[in-house]
Coordinates of C-alpha atoms in Angstrom, one line a residue:
Chain A
M1112 CA -71.4 -61.6 -154.8
R1113 CA -72.7 -62.0 -158.6
D1114 CA -74.3 -64.1 -159.5
P1115 CA -72.2 -66.3 -162.5
G1116 CA -75.8 -66.0 -165.5
R1117 CA -75.9 -62.1 -165.1
D1118 CA -73.3 -61.3 -166.6
S1119 CA -74.1 -62.9 -169.9
G1120 CA -74.3 -60.5 -172.8
W1121 CA -78.0 -60.3 -172.8
R1122 CA -78.4 -59.7 -169.2
R1123 CA -76.2 -56.9 -169.3
V1124 CA -78.6 -55.6 -172.7
W1125 CA -81.8 -55.9 -170.0
D1126 CA -79.6 -54.3 -167.1
E1127 CA -79.3 -51.4 -169.4
P1128 CA -82.5 -48.8 -168.1
L1129 CA -81.9 -47.5 -171.6
F1130 CA -82.9 -50.4 -172.6
K1131 CA -85.5 -52.1 -170.2
T1132 CA -86.9 -48.2 -171.1
G1133 CA -87.3 -48.7 -175.0
V1134 CA -88.7 -52.6 -174.5
G1135 CA -91.5 -50.0 -172.7
I1136 CA -91.8 -47.9 -175.0
V1137 CA -92.4 -49.9 -177.6
G1138 CA -94.5 -52.5 -175.9
L1139 CA -96.6 -49.5 -175.3
L1140 CA -96.2 -48.3 -178.7
A1141 CA -97.3 -51.3 -179.7
V1142 CA -100.6 -52.1 -177.3
V1143 CA -101.7 -48.1 -178.0
G1144 CA -101.2 -49.4 -181.6
L1145 CA -103.1 -52.2 -181.6
L1146 CA -105.3 -50.3 -180.1
L1147 CA -105.5 -47.8 -182.4
T1148 CA -105.4 -49.9 -185.1
A1149 CA -109.0 -50.9 -184.4
L1150 CA -110.1 -47.8 -184.3
N1151 CA -109.3 -46.6 -187.3
D1152 CA -111.1 -50.2 -188.5
I1153 CA -114.2 -49.2 -186.6
G1154 CA -114.2 -45.9 -188.2
E1155 CA -113.8 -44.4 -185.0
I1156 CA -110.6 -42.2 -185.9
S1157 CA -108.8 -42.3 -189.5
F1158 CA -104.9 -43.0 -189.9
D1159 CA -105.7 -40.6 -193.2
F1160 CA -106.5 -37.7 -191.7
M1161 CA -103.3 -38.3 -189.0
A1162 CA -101.5 -39.0 -192.2
S1163 CA -101.8 -36.4 -194.3
H1164 CA -102.1 -33.3 -191.7
W1165 CA -99.0 -34.4 -189.5
S1166 CA -96.9 -31.8 -191.3
F1167 CA -99.2 -29.0 -190.9
L1168 CA -98.9 -29.5 -187.1
L1169 CA -95.2 -29.7 -186.7
R1170 CA -95.3 -26.0 -186.7
Y1171 CA -96.9 -24.9 -184.7
A1172 CA -95.2 -28.2 -182.0
L1173 CA -92.5 -26.5 -183.4
T1174 CA -93.9 -22.2 -181.8
S1175 CA -94.5 -24.5 -178.7
L1176 CA -90.7 -25.7 -178.5
E1177 CA -89.2 -22.5 -179.3
A1178 CA -91.8 -20.7 -176.4
T1179 CA -90.7 -23.6 -174.0
V1180 CA -86.9 -23.9 -175.0
I1181 CA -86.6 -19.4 -174.5
S1182 CA -88.8 -19.0 -171.1
F1183 CA -86.2 -21.7 -169.9
A1184 CA -82.9 -20.1 -170.5
V1185 CA -84.8 -17.2 -169.5
G1186 CA -85.2 -18.9 -166.9
F1187 CA -82.6 -20.6 -166.0
G1188 CA -80.3 -17.4 -166.4
L1189 CA -82.4 -15.0 -164.4
A1190 CA -82.8 -18.4 -161.6
I1191 CA -78.9 -18.7 -160.9
P1192 CA -79.2 -15.2 -159.4
M1193 CA -81.9 -15.8 -157.5
G1194 CA -81.3 -18.8 -156.1
L1195 CA -78.2 -17.3 -154.4
V1196 CA -80.5 -15.2 -152.5
R1197 CA -82.6 -17.5 -151.6
A1198 CA -79.3 -20.0 -150.7
F1199 CA -77.2 -17.2 -148.7
G1200 CA -79.5 -14.5 -147.8
P1201 CA -80.4 -15.0 -144.3
G1202 CA -76.1 -16.1 -144.0
M1203 CA -75.6 -11.9 -145.1
I1204 CA -78.0 -10.9 -143.1
R1205 CA -77.4 -12.3 -140.3
R1206 CA -73.6 -11.4 -140.8
G1207 CA -75.2 -7.3 -140.3
G1208 CA -73.1 -4.0 -141.6
L1209 CA -72.8 -3.9 -145.6
A1210 CA -73.8 -6.6 -146.0
R1211 CA -77.3 -6.8 -143.9
G1212 CA -78.4 -3.4 -146.1
V1213 CA -77.4 -4.7 -149.1
A1214 CA -79.4 -8.9 -148.9
S1215 CA -82.4 -8.2 -146.6
P1216 CA -83.9 -5.3 -149.4
L1217 CA -82.8 -8.4 -152.3
Y1218 CA -84.0 -11.6 -149.9
A1219 CA -87.8 -10.6 -149.2
I1220 CA -88.0 -9.4 -153.1
V1221 CA -87.3 -12.6 -154.8
T1222 CA -88.9 -15.0 -151.9
G1223 CA -92.1 -12.7 -152.6
Y1224 CA -91.7 -13.2 -156.1
A1225 CA -90.8 -17.0 -155.6
E1226 CA -94.0 -17.0 -153.1
V1227 CA -95.9 -15.2 -155.2
I1228 CA -94.9 -17.2 -159.4
R1229 CA -95.9 -20.6 -157.5
G1230 CA -98.5 -19.9 -155.5
T1231 CA -100.9 -18.6 -158.3
P1232 CA -101.9 -20.1 -162.0
A1233 CA -99.6 -19.7 -164.5
L1234 CA -103.1 -19.3 -166.8
V1235 CA -103.3 -16.4 -164.0
Q1236 CA -100.3 -15.3 -164.3
I1237 CA -100.3 -15.7 -168.5
F1238 CA -103.1 -13.6 -169.0
L1239 CA -102.4 -10.6 -166.5
I1240 CA -98.7 -10.7 -168.9
Q1241 CA -100.9 -10.7 -171.6
F1242 CA -103.3 -8.6 -170.2
W1243 CA -100.4 -5.9 -170.2
V1244 CA -98.1 -6.4 -172.9
T1245 CA -100.3 -6.3 -175.9
S1246 CA -101.8 -3.2 -174.4
T1247 CA -98.5 -1.8 -174.2
F1248 CA -97.3 -2.6 -177.4
Q1249 CA -100.5 -2.7 -179.9
G1250 CA -101.1 -4.1 -183.2
V1251 CA -96.5 -5.7 -182.8
P1252 CA -97.7 -8.1 -185.2
G1253 CA -96.2 -11.6 -183.5
I1254 CA -96.9 -9.3 -179.9
S1255 CA -99.7 -12.5 -178.5
L1256 CA -96.6 -15.0 -178.4
W1257 CA -93.9 -12.9 -177.4
A1258 CA -96.3 -11.5 -174.4
G1259 CA -96.8 -15.8 -174.0
I1260 CA -93.0 -16.5 -174.2
A1261 CA -92.6 -13.7 -171.4
A1262 CA -95.8 -15.2 -168.5
L1263 CA -93.6 -18.5 -169.7
S1264 CA -90.6 -16.7 -168.5
V1265 CA -92.0 -14.8 -165.6
N1266 CA -93.4 -18.4 -164.5
T1267 CA -90.4 -20.6 -164.7
T1268 CA -88.1 -18.1 -162.9
G1269 CA -90.2 -18.6 -160.1
Y1270 CA -89.9 -22.3 -159.8
Q1271 CA -86.3 -22.9 -161.3
T1272 CA -85.3 -20.2 -157.6
E1273 CA -86.7 -22.6 -156.0
V1274 CA -84.5 -25.4 -157.5
F1275 CA -81.2 -23.3 -157.2
R1276 CA -81.4 -22.5 -153.5
A1277 CA -82.0 -26.0 -152.9
G1278 CA -79.1 -26.7 -155.1
F1279 CA -77.4 -24.5 -153.3
Q1280 CA -77.6 -25.7 -149.9
S1281 CA -77.4 -29.1 -150.5
V1282 CA -73.5 -28.1 -151.1
G1283 CA -71.9 -29.4 -148.3
Q1284 CA -70.8 -26.0 -145.6
G1285 CA -67.1 -28.2 -145.2
Q1286 CA -67.2 -27.4 -149.1
I1287 CA -67.3 -24.3 -149.1
E1288 CA -64.7 -23.6 -145.8
A1289 CA -62.3 -25.9 -147.1
A1290 CA -62.4 -24.4 -150.5
K1291 CA -62.4 -20.8 -148.6
S1292 CA -59.0 -22.1 -146.9
I1293 CA -57.2 -22.8 -149.5
G1294 CA -57.5 -18.9 -150.6
M1295 CA -60.4 -18.6 -153.4
R1296 CA -62.5 -15.4 -153.6
P1297 CA -66.4 -16.1 -152.7
T1298 CA -66.8 -15.7 -156.3
Q1299 CA -64.4 -18.3 -157.4
T1300 CA -65.7 -20.3 -154.7
F1301 CA -69.1 -20.0 -156.3
A1302 CA -67.5 -21.0 -159.5
S1303 CA -65.8 -23.3 -158.8
I1304 CA -67.5 -25.7 -156.0
T1305 CA -70.6 -24.5 -155.6
F1306 CA -72.4 -24.0 -158.4
P1307 CA -70.9 -27.3 -161.1
Q1308 CA -72.4 -29.5 -157.5
G1309 CA -75.3 -28.3 -157.8
L1310 CA -76.2 -27.7 -160.7
R1311 CA -75.5 -31.8 -160.2
L1312 CA -77.4 -32.2 -157.7
I1313 CA -80.7 -30.6 -159.8
T1314 CA -80.2 -31.7 -162.6
L1315 CA -83.4 -34.0 -161.9
P1316 CA -85.8 -31.4 -160.9
L1317 CA -84.2 -29.9 -163.8
A1318 CA -85.6 -32.1 -166.1
N1319 CA -89.3 -32.2 -164.4
E1320 CA -89.0 -28.0 -164.9
W1321 CA -88.9 -28.5 -168.4
I1322 CA -90.6 -31.0 -168.7
A1323 CA -93.7 -28.9 -166.7
L1324 CA -93.3 -25.8 -168.6
F1325 CA -93.1 -28.0 -172.1
K1326 CA -96.7 -29.3 -171.3
A1327 CA -98.1 -25.5 -169.5
S1328 CA -96.9 -23.9 -173.0
S1329 CA -100.6 -25.3 -174.2
L1330 CA -102.3 -23.2 -171.9
L1331 CA -100.8 -19.8 -174.7
W1332 CA -103.5 -21.7 -176.7
L1333 CA -106.0 -19.4 -174.4
I1334 CA -104.1 -15.9 -175.2
A1335 CA -104.4 -17.1 -179.2
V1336 CA -101.1 -18.0 -179.8
Q1337 CA -100.1 -20.4 -182.4
E1338 CA -98.9 -23.7 -181.1
L1339 CA -99.2 -26.6 -181.0
L1340 CA -103.1 -26.9 -179.3
W1341 CA -104.5 -23.8 -181.3
G1342 CA -103.4 -26.2 -184.6
M1343 CA -104.9 -29.2 -183.1
D1344 CA -107.9 -27.8 -182.3
Y1345 CA -107.3 -25.7 -185.5
I1346 CA -107.3 -29.2 -187.5
G1347 CA -110.2 -30.8 -185.1
T1348 CA -112.9 -27.8 -185.9
K1349 CA -112.4 -27.1 -188.7
L1350 CA -112.2 -30.3 -190.7
N1351 CA -114.7 -32.1 -188.3
H1352 CA -111.9 -34.5 -187.1
P1353 CA -111.6 -33.4 -182.7
I1354 CA -110.3 -36.9 -182.1
D1355 CA -107.6 -37.5 -184.5
A1356 CA -106.4 -34.2 -183.8
F1357 CA -105.9 -35.4 -180.5
I1358 CA -103.9 -37.9 -180.4
L1359 CA -102.4 -36.4 -183.4
G1360 CA -101.0 -33.8 -180.9
S1361 CA -100.6 -36.1 -178.5
F1362 CA -97.9 -37.9 -180.2
F1363 CA -95.7 -34.6 -180.7
Y1364 CA -95.8 -33.7 -176.9
L1365 CA -94.5 -37.7 -176.3
A1366 CA -92.1 -37.4 -179.4
I1367 CA -90.2 -34.1 -178.4
L1368 CA -91.2 -34.7 -174.0
I1369 CA -89.6 -38.8 -174.1
P1370 CA -86.5 -38.5 -176.1
L1371 CA -85.5 -35.6 -173.7
S1372 CA -86.2 -36.9 -170.5
R1373 CA -83.7 -40.1 -171.5
A1374 CA -81.1 -37.8 -172.8
V1375 CA -81.2 -36.1 -169.2
T1376 CA -80.9 -39.6 -167.7
F1377 CA -77.7 -40.4 -169.8
L1378 CA -75.7 -37.0 -169.2
E1379 CA -77.0 -38.0 -165.5
R1380 CA -74.9 -41.1 -166.1
V1381 CA -72.9 -39.8 -167.9
K1382 CA -72.1 -36.9 -165.6
R1383 CA -72.1 -38.6 -162.7
I1384 CA -68.7 -39.0 -160.3
P1385 CA -69.0 -41.6 -157.2
G1386 CA -70.3 -40.6 -154.2
L1387 CA -72.1 -37.0 -154.9
G1388 CA -75.5 -36.5 -155.5
V1389 CA -78.3 -39.7 -155.1
A1390 CA -77.2 -43.3 -154.5
E1391 CA -78.7 -45.6 -157.7
P1392 CA -82.1 -46.9 -155.0
Q1393 CA -83.3 -43.7 -155.4
R1394 CA -82.3 -43.0 -158.7
R1395 CA -84.6 -45.4 -159.6
A1396 CA -87.6 -44.1 -157.0
L1397 CA -86.5 -39.8 -158.6
F1398 CA -86.8 -41.4 -161.8
A1399 CA -90.6 -43.0 -161.0
A1400 CA -91.7 -39.8 -160.0
R1401 CA -90.2 -38.2 -162.7
F1402 CA -93.2 -39.1 -165.4
A1403 CA -95.8 -38.9 -162.5
R1404 CA -97.8 -35.7 -163.1
L1405 CA -96.9 -32.3 -163.2
D1406 CA -100.2 -30.1 -162.8
R1407 CA -99.3 -26.3 -163.5
V1408 CA -103.1 -26.0 -164.6
Chain B
M376 CA -32.2 -11.6 -142.0
I377 CA -34.4 -14.1 -140.9
D378 CA -35.1 -13.2 -137.2
R379 CA -35.7 -17.0 -135.9
E380 CA -37.2 -16.3 -132.6
K381 CA -40.0 -13.8 -134.3
P382 CA -43.2 -15.6 -134.4
M383 CA -44.6 -17.2 -137.0
V384 CA -47.8 -17.3 -135.6
E385 CA -49.2 -14.9 -132.7
V386 CA -52.3 -14.4 -131.4
R387 CA -53.0 -11.5 -129.0
K388 CA -55.7 -11.6 -126.6
V389 CA -58.3 -12.7 -128.6
H390 CA -61.5 -13.3 -127.4
K391 CA -64.9 -14.5 -129.3
S392 CA -68.6 -15.6 -129.0
F393 CA -71.4 -17.4 -130.8
G394 CA -74.7 -15.3 -129.2
D395 CA -74.4 -15.4 -125.3
L396 CA -71.3 -18.5 -125.7
E397 CA -68.5 -17.0 -125.5
V398 CA -65.9 -19.7 -126.6
L399 CA -62.5 -18.3 -126.6
R400 CA -62.3 -16.2 -123.6
G401 CA -59.0 -14.3 -124.4
I402 CA -55.9 -16.2 -126.0
D403 CA -52.8 -15.8 -126.0
M404 CA -50.1 -17.7 -127.7
Q405 CA -47.3 -17.8 -130.1
V406 CA -46.2 -21.1 -132.5
K407 CA -42.4 -19.8 -134.1
K408 CA -40.7 -21.0 -137.0
G409 CA -40.7 -24.9 -137.3
E410 CA -41.9 -25.4 -134.7
V411 CA -44.9 -27.6 -133.9
L412 CA -47.7 -27.1 -131.2
V413 CA -50.6 -29.3 -130.5
I414 CA -53.9 -28.2 -128.8
V415 CA -55.1 -30.5 -126.5
G416 CA -58.5 -30.3 -124.9
P417 CA -62.1 -31.6 -123.3
S418 CA -64.6 -30.8 -126.6
G419 CA -66.3 -27.3 -126.3
S420 CA -62.8 -25.6 -125.3
G421 CA -62.5 -23.9 -128.2
K422 CA -59.6 -25.5 -130.0
S423 CA -61.7 -25.9 -133.6
T424 CA -62.9 -21.8 -132.7
L425 CA -59.3 -20.9 -132.3
L426 CA -57.8 -22.8 -135.4
R427 CA -59.9 -20.8 -137.7
C428 CA -59.2 -18.4 -135.6
I429 CA -56.3 -18.1 -137.4
N430 CA -56.4 -18.1 -140.9
L431 CA -59.9 -15.8 -140.6
L432 CA -62.1 -18.7 -141.2
I433 CA -63.5 -17.3 -138.2
Q434 CA -63.0 -13.0 -137.4
P435 CA -62.5 -13.3 -133.6
D436 CA -64.8 -10.4 -132.0
S437 CA -61.1 -8.9 -130.0
G438 CA -57.8 -9.2 -129.5
D439 CA -55.4 -9.2 -133.0
I440 CA -53.8 -12.5 -135.0
F441 CA -50.1 -12.1 -136.2
L442 CA -48.5 -13.9 -138.9
E443 CA -45.2 -13.3 -139.2
G444 CA -45.8 -10.2 -138.0
V445 CA -47.7 -8.9 -139.6
K446 CA -51.3 -7.9 -138.2
V447 CA -53.8 -9.9 -140.6
N448 CA -57.5 -9.5 -139.0
D449 CA -57.7 -6.4 -140.3
P450 CA -59.9 -4.1 -142.6
D451 CA -57.5 -3.4 -144.8
I452 CA -56.0 -7.4 -145.8
R453 CA -58.1 -9.7 -147.8
P454 CA -58.8 -12.2 -146.0
E455 CA -58.7 -14.5 -149.0
W456 CA -54.5 -13.4 -149.0
V457 CA -54.2 -14.7 -145.2
R458 CA -55.6 -18.0 -145.8
Q459 CA -53.8 -18.7 -149.0
Q460 CA -50.4 -18.4 -147.0
I461 CA -51.4 -20.9 -143.8
G462 CA -52.7 -24.3 -144.6
M463 CA -55.7 -26.3 -143.5
V464 CA -56.7 -29.9 -142.5
F465 CA -60.2 -30.6 -141.0
Q466 CA -61.8 -33.4 -140.1
S467 CA -63.1 -34.3 -141.9
F468 CA -61.3 -34.7 -145.1
N469 CA -63.1 -31.5 -147.3
L470 CA -62.2 -32.8 -150.3
F471 CA -64.1 -31.2 -153.9
T472 CA -66.4 -34.1 -154.4
H473 CA -67.2 -33.2 -158.2
L474 CA -63.0 -33.2 -158.3
T475 CA -60.4 -36.1 -159.0
A476 CA -57.6 -36.1 -155.9
I477 CA -55.7 -34.7 -158.6
K478 CA -57.4 -31.7 -159.8
N479 CA -58.3 -31.2 -155.2
V480 CA -55.0 -30.3 -155.7
M481 CA -53.9 -28.6 -158.3
L482 CA -57.4 -25.9 -158.1
G483 CA -55.7 -24.1 -155.2
L484 CA -52.7 -22.8 -158.3
T485 CA -54.9 -22.6 -161.5
K486 CA -57.2 -20.3 -158.7
V487 CA -55.6 -18.5 -156.6
K488 CA -52.3 -18.7 -158.3
R489 CA -52.8 -18.1 -161.2
L490 CA -50.1 -20.5 -162.1
D491 CA -51.2 -22.7 -165.6
G492 CA -52.6 -25.9 -166.1
L493 CA -48.9 -27.9 -166.7
E494 CA -47.4 -26.2 -163.9
A495 CA -49.9 -27.1 -162.1
E496 CA -50.3 -30.6 -162.5
K497 CA -46.3 -30.6 -162.5
I498 CA -46.6 -29.2 -158.4
A499 CA -50.3 -30.8 -158.5
R500 CA -49.0 -34.5 -158.5
Y501 CA -45.3 -34.1 -156.2
E502 CA -47.7 -32.8 -153.7
L503 CA -50.0 -36.2 -154.3
E504 CA -45.8 -38.0 -154.3
R505 CA -44.7 -36.7 -150.8
V506 CA -48.0 -37.3 -149.0
G507 CA -48.0 -41.4 -150.9
L508 CA -50.3 -41.4 -153.6
A509 CA -49.2 -40.4 -157.0
D510 CA -51.1 -43.7 -158.3
K511 CA -54.8 -42.1 -157.1
A512 CA -54.3 -39.5 -158.8
D513 CA -57.0 -39.4 -160.8
A514 CA -59.4 -41.4 -158.0
Y515 CA -62.3 -39.5 -156.8
P516 CA -63.1 -38.4 -153.0
A517 CA -65.5 -41.3 -152.5
Q518 CA -63.4 -43.3 -153.5
L519 CA -60.6 -43.8 -151.7
S520 CA -60.3 -44.5 -148.0
G521 CA -60.8 -41.5 -145.1
G522 CA -57.3 -42.2 -144.5
Q523 CA -56.5 -41.6 -148.4
Q524 CA -58.7 -38.7 -148.3
Q525 CA -56.5 -36.7 -145.7
R526 CA -53.4 -37.6 -147.0
V527 CA -54.8 -35.8 -150.0
A528 CA -56.5 -32.4 -148.6
I529 CA -52.5 -32.9 -147.0
A530 CA -51.4 -32.4 -149.9
R531 CA -54.0 -29.7 -151.4
A532 CA -53.0 -27.9 -148.6
L533 CA -49.1 -28.1 -148.9
A534 CA -49.5 -26.8 -153.0
L535 CA -49.5 -23.7 -151.9
N536 CA -46.6 -23.5 -150.6
P537 CA -48.2 -22.9 -146.8
K538 CA -46.1 -20.8 -144.2
V539 CA -47.5 -22.2 -141.6
M540 CA -49.9 -25.6 -141.3
L541 CA -53.6 -26.5 -139.2
F542 CA -54.5 -29.7 -138.2
D543 CA -58.5 -29.4 -137.0
E544 CA -58.7 -33.3 -135.3
P545 CA -57.2 -34.8 -138.5
T546 CA -57.1 -38.4 -137.1
S547 CA -60.7 -37.9 -135.3
A548 CA -62.4 -39.0 -138.9
L549 CA -60.6 -42.1 -138.9
D550 CA -61.2 -45.5 -138.8
P551 CA -58.0 -46.6 -136.8
E552 CA -56.6 -48.5 -139.7
F553 CA -55.4 -45.4 -141.2
I554 CA -54.1 -42.9 -138.1
H555 CA -50.6 -44.0 -138.8
E556 CA -50.7 -43.0 -142.4
V557 CA -51.6 -39.7 -142.3
L558 CA -49.5 -39.5 -138.7
D559 CA -46.6 -40.7 -140.5
V560 CA -47.3 -37.5 -143.1
M561 CA -47.5 -34.6 -140.1
T562 CA -44.7 -36.5 -139.0
K563 CA -42.4 -36.1 -141.7
L564 CA -44.2 -32.4 -142.4
A565 CA -42.9 -32.1 -139.1
N566 CA -39.5 -33.4 -139.2
E567 CA -39.0 -30.8 -142.7
G568 CA -39.0 -27.8 -140.6
M569 CA -43.3 -27.1 -140.9
T570 CA -44.3 -25.2 -139.2
M571 CA -47.8 -26.7 -137.3
V572 CA -50.9 -25.5 -135.6
V573 CA -52.4 -29.2 -134.1
V574 CA -55.0 -29.9 -132.8
S575 CA -55.7 -34.0 -131.7
H576 CA -55.6 -35.9 -129.1
E577 CA -52.6 -38.4 -130.2
M578 CA -50.0 -38.6 -127.0
G579 CA -48.0 -40.4 -128.9
F580 CA -47.3 -38.0 -131.7
A581 CA -47.7 -34.9 -129.5
K582 CA -45.2 -36.3 -127.0
S583 CA -42.9 -37.3 -130.4
V584 CA -43.4 -34.5 -132.2
A585 CA -44.2 -31.3 -131.5
D586 CA -41.7 -28.7 -129.2
E587 CA -45.3 -27.2 -127.0
L588 CA -48.5 -28.3 -126.1
I589 CA -51.6 -26.1 -124.8
F590 CA -54.2 -27.6 -123.0
M591 CA -57.4 -25.5 -123.7
D592 CA -60.5 -25.4 -121.3
N593 CA -63.9 -23.3 -121.2
G594 CA -62.5 -20.6 -123.9
V595 CA -59.0 -20.6 -121.6
I596 CA -55.0 -21.6 -121.8
V597 CA -55.3 -22.7 -118.4
E598 CA -51.5 -25.0 -119.3
V599 CA -48.9 -24.2 -121.6
G600 CA -45.5 -26.6 -121.5
V601 CA -43.1 -29.1 -123.3
P602 CA -45.4 -32.6 -124.1
E603 CA -43.4 -35.1 -122.3
E604 CA -43.6 -32.8 -118.7
V605 CA -47.4 -31.6 -118.9
F606 CA -47.9 -35.9 -119.3
A607 CA -45.8 -36.6 -117.1
S608 CA -47.1 -33.8 -114.2
P609 CA -49.7 -32.1 -115.1
K610 CA -49.6 -28.8 -112.6
T611 CA -53.3 -28.3 -112.8
D612 CA -56.6 -30.6 -112.1
R613 CA -58.2 -29.9 -115.1
M614 CA -55.5 -30.9 -116.7
R615 CA -55.4 -34.4 -114.4
A616 CA -59.0 -34.9 -115.3
F617 CA -58.6 -34.2 -119.2
I618 CA -56.0 -37.0 -119.5
G619 CA -57.1 -39.6 -117.2
K620 CA -59.6 -39.0 -119.3
I621 CA -58.0 -39.6 -122.5
L622 CA -55.9 -42.1 -121.6
G623 CA -58.7 -44.4 -120.6

């Protein structure tokens, strides 16, 4: 049973995952802050430079955010039907008849797409799409950003398709059978059962994908999109403050990603259904995995 | 005038194979309105497949299924239309895990019968009360015991006002202490005149409630009769051996 000491107010506050992470981040920032202060004092880095240039980087950070939000949304929208094809295509093919005629080619295309996208470097995809888009829409202002957004969309669609496939497949066959048994049509079963249950199961991998995508947006620097990394490099080289520029830029990435990942954890807890999804100890492991490096490059 | 003798459900010469395995090998059976039919048989004898053929969760390879005289395994008939008239209760309950008890019962009413939320909730509360779970309306399935989950599942099926209820080993997944509460609900239903097809090895239930008992083995019906008589004096060796096994 519970240790009575654990019920003290402080103990309960400490047991809040949000509080612990908060303490961790504050502590980490304190240590990093001390280090940076020392570096500042010996003249290796310059707080003055950072203080006077952060607003310059802000608009480029917003461009990175814009590219990520748009491509993630496009990927989300496309990955739902594509994940459905990946999850339930084989079953329809096995059933034969008309369903087979439609499902076979669809399944082949979607599977091929997911494999090719996940099997090639994002940077190669970005270059290819950029060449094609800029040669097709020559001279359109801001076209490289849209080429970049298109490339990131193509990329994240491939990953999100697999995430949704896993989510849909994890919804128990019994759930679907029960929905059928009360006379629900396949579309109703999907909207009321498969989708809401699957989405809860894949909140974590989707958040992972968002984080990876935001960091991958820095690759757009290589096709001359004026995003956060471009801004960092610009002021770093122009003003000969490369280290200051990159440290400052890193804080922008953190400032956007950490609150987001906290928000996702919070959402997961609020939306958590008793008995559905991942048990608490496993969630902790997954939480740790979230901060593991996700290599997209 | 309602023809009391017209079968509610009739199954004629139904065959079903999965790959090379022929699970149903020519099944003929019928249930009249208000009757309770219990199906027993060793595992793998095709009981669950037969039950799933009746509400078209599984399409039979050949043969006919009739619901109140209407042939339902027909390309012109939507299986959803058939299924909303036939309630089904599963061995593993299969409550929708992301919905509370009352939402589980309401879903068919709002989505399939297209009732508005208030009316659906009224019916759902009534059905939960019928199975003795009015106080658990807002609990999620994982917060309920097996027996309670199965009773919610029965309420969910009853809410659509079905003509027949199918039970697929409704107590097999339950801890012994919860079996009686589910059987009590089923007995009450039978006494209220519900037509029921029950796959179960609960001998007590079969003897006290069932009008007819079918013994299946290897995809065929081996023996049919009044439960008391079949248990007391089985005509076939297979039935005798089976009774010996379940009575331990």
